[in-house]
mmCIF file of C-alpha atoms in Angstrom:
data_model
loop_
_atom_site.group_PDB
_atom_site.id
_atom_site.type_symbol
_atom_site.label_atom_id
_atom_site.label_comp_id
_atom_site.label_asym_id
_atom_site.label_seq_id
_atom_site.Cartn_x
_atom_site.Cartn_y
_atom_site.Cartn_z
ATOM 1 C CA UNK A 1 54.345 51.507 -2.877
ATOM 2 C CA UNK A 2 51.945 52.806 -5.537
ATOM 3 C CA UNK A 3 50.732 52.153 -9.043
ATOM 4 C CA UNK A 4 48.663 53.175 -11.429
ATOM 5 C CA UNK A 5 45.576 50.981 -12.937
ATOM 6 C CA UNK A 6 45.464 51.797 -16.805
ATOM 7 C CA UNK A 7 45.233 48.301 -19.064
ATOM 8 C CA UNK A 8 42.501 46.368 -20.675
ATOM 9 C CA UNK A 9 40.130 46.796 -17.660
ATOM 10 C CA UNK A 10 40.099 50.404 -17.631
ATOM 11 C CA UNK A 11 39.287 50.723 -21.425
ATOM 12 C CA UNK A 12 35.828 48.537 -20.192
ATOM 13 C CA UNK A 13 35.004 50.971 -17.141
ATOM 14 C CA UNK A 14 35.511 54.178 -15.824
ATOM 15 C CA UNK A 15 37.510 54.233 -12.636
ATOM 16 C CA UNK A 16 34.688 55.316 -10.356
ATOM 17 C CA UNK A 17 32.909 52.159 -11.695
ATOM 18 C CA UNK A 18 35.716 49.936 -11.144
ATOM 19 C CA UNK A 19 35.335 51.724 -7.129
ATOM 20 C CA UNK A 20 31.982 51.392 -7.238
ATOM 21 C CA UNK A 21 32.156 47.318 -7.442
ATOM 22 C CA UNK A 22 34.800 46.600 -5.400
ATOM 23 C CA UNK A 23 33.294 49.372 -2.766
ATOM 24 C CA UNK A 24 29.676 47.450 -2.837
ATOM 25 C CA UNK A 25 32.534 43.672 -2.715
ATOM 26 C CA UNK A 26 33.967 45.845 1.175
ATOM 27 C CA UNK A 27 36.893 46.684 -0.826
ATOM 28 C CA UNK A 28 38.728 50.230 -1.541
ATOM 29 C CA UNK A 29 39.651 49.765 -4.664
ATOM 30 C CA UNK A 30 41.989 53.248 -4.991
ATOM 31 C CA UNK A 31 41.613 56.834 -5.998
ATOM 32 C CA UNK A 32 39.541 57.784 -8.823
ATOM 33 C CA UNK A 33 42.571 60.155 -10.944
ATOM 34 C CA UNK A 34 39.405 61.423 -12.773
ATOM 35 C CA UNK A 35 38.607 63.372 -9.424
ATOM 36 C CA UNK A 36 41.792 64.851 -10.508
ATOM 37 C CA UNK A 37 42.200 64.886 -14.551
ATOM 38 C CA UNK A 38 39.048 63.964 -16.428
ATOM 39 C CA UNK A 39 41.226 62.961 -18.994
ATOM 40 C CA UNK A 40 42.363 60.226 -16.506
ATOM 41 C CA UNK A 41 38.651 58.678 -15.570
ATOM 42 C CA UNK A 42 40.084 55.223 -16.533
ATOM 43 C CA UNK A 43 42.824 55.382 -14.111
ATOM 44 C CA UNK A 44 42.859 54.221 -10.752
ATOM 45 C CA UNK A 45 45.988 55.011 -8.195
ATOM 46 C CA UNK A 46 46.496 52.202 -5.994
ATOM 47 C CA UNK A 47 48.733 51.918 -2.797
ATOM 48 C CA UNK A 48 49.507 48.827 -1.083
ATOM 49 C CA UNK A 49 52.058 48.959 1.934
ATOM 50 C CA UNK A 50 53.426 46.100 4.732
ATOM 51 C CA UNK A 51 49.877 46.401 6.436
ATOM 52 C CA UNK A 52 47.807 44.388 3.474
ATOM 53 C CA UNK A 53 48.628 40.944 3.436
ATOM 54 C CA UNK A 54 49.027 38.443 0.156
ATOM 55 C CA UNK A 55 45.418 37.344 0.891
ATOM 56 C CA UNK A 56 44.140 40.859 0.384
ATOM 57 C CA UNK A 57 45.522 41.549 -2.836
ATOM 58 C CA UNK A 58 44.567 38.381 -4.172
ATOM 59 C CA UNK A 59 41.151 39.481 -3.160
ATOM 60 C CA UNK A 60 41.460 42.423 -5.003
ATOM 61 C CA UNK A 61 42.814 41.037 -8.297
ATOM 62 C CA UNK A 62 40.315 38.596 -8.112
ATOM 63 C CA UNK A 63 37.521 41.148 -7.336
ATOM 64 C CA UNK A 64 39.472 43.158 -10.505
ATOM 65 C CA UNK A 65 39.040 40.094 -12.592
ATOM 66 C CA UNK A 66 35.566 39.636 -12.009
ATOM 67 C CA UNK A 67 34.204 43.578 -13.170
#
């Protein structure tokens, strides 16, 4: 499963701010789509599969709420 980052959030910080916080927090917060598109530096693609567990995405939304 994948998304894509792109609300209220985003129009605050860049994604490879958004990394750099949760990175410096021990969490990967996704892939920096500017790498990609610059026209996509407030994006972040995010994939979350049977290995994470509830508890780490509600560290990461939390950690998401906090920037």
């Amino acid at each position: 499963n994948r998304a894509v980052i792109d609300g209220i959030l985003m129009q605050r910080r860049t994604a490879a701010e958004v990394c750099e916080k949760l990175e410096a927090q021990g969490i990967l917060a996704g892939f920096d789509l500017g790498r990609v598109n610059p026209a996509w530096n407030n994006r972040l693609l995010v994939a979350v599969t049977e290995l994470h567990q509830r508890a780490d995405l509600d560290r990461f939304v939390a950690a998401l709420g906090s920037l």
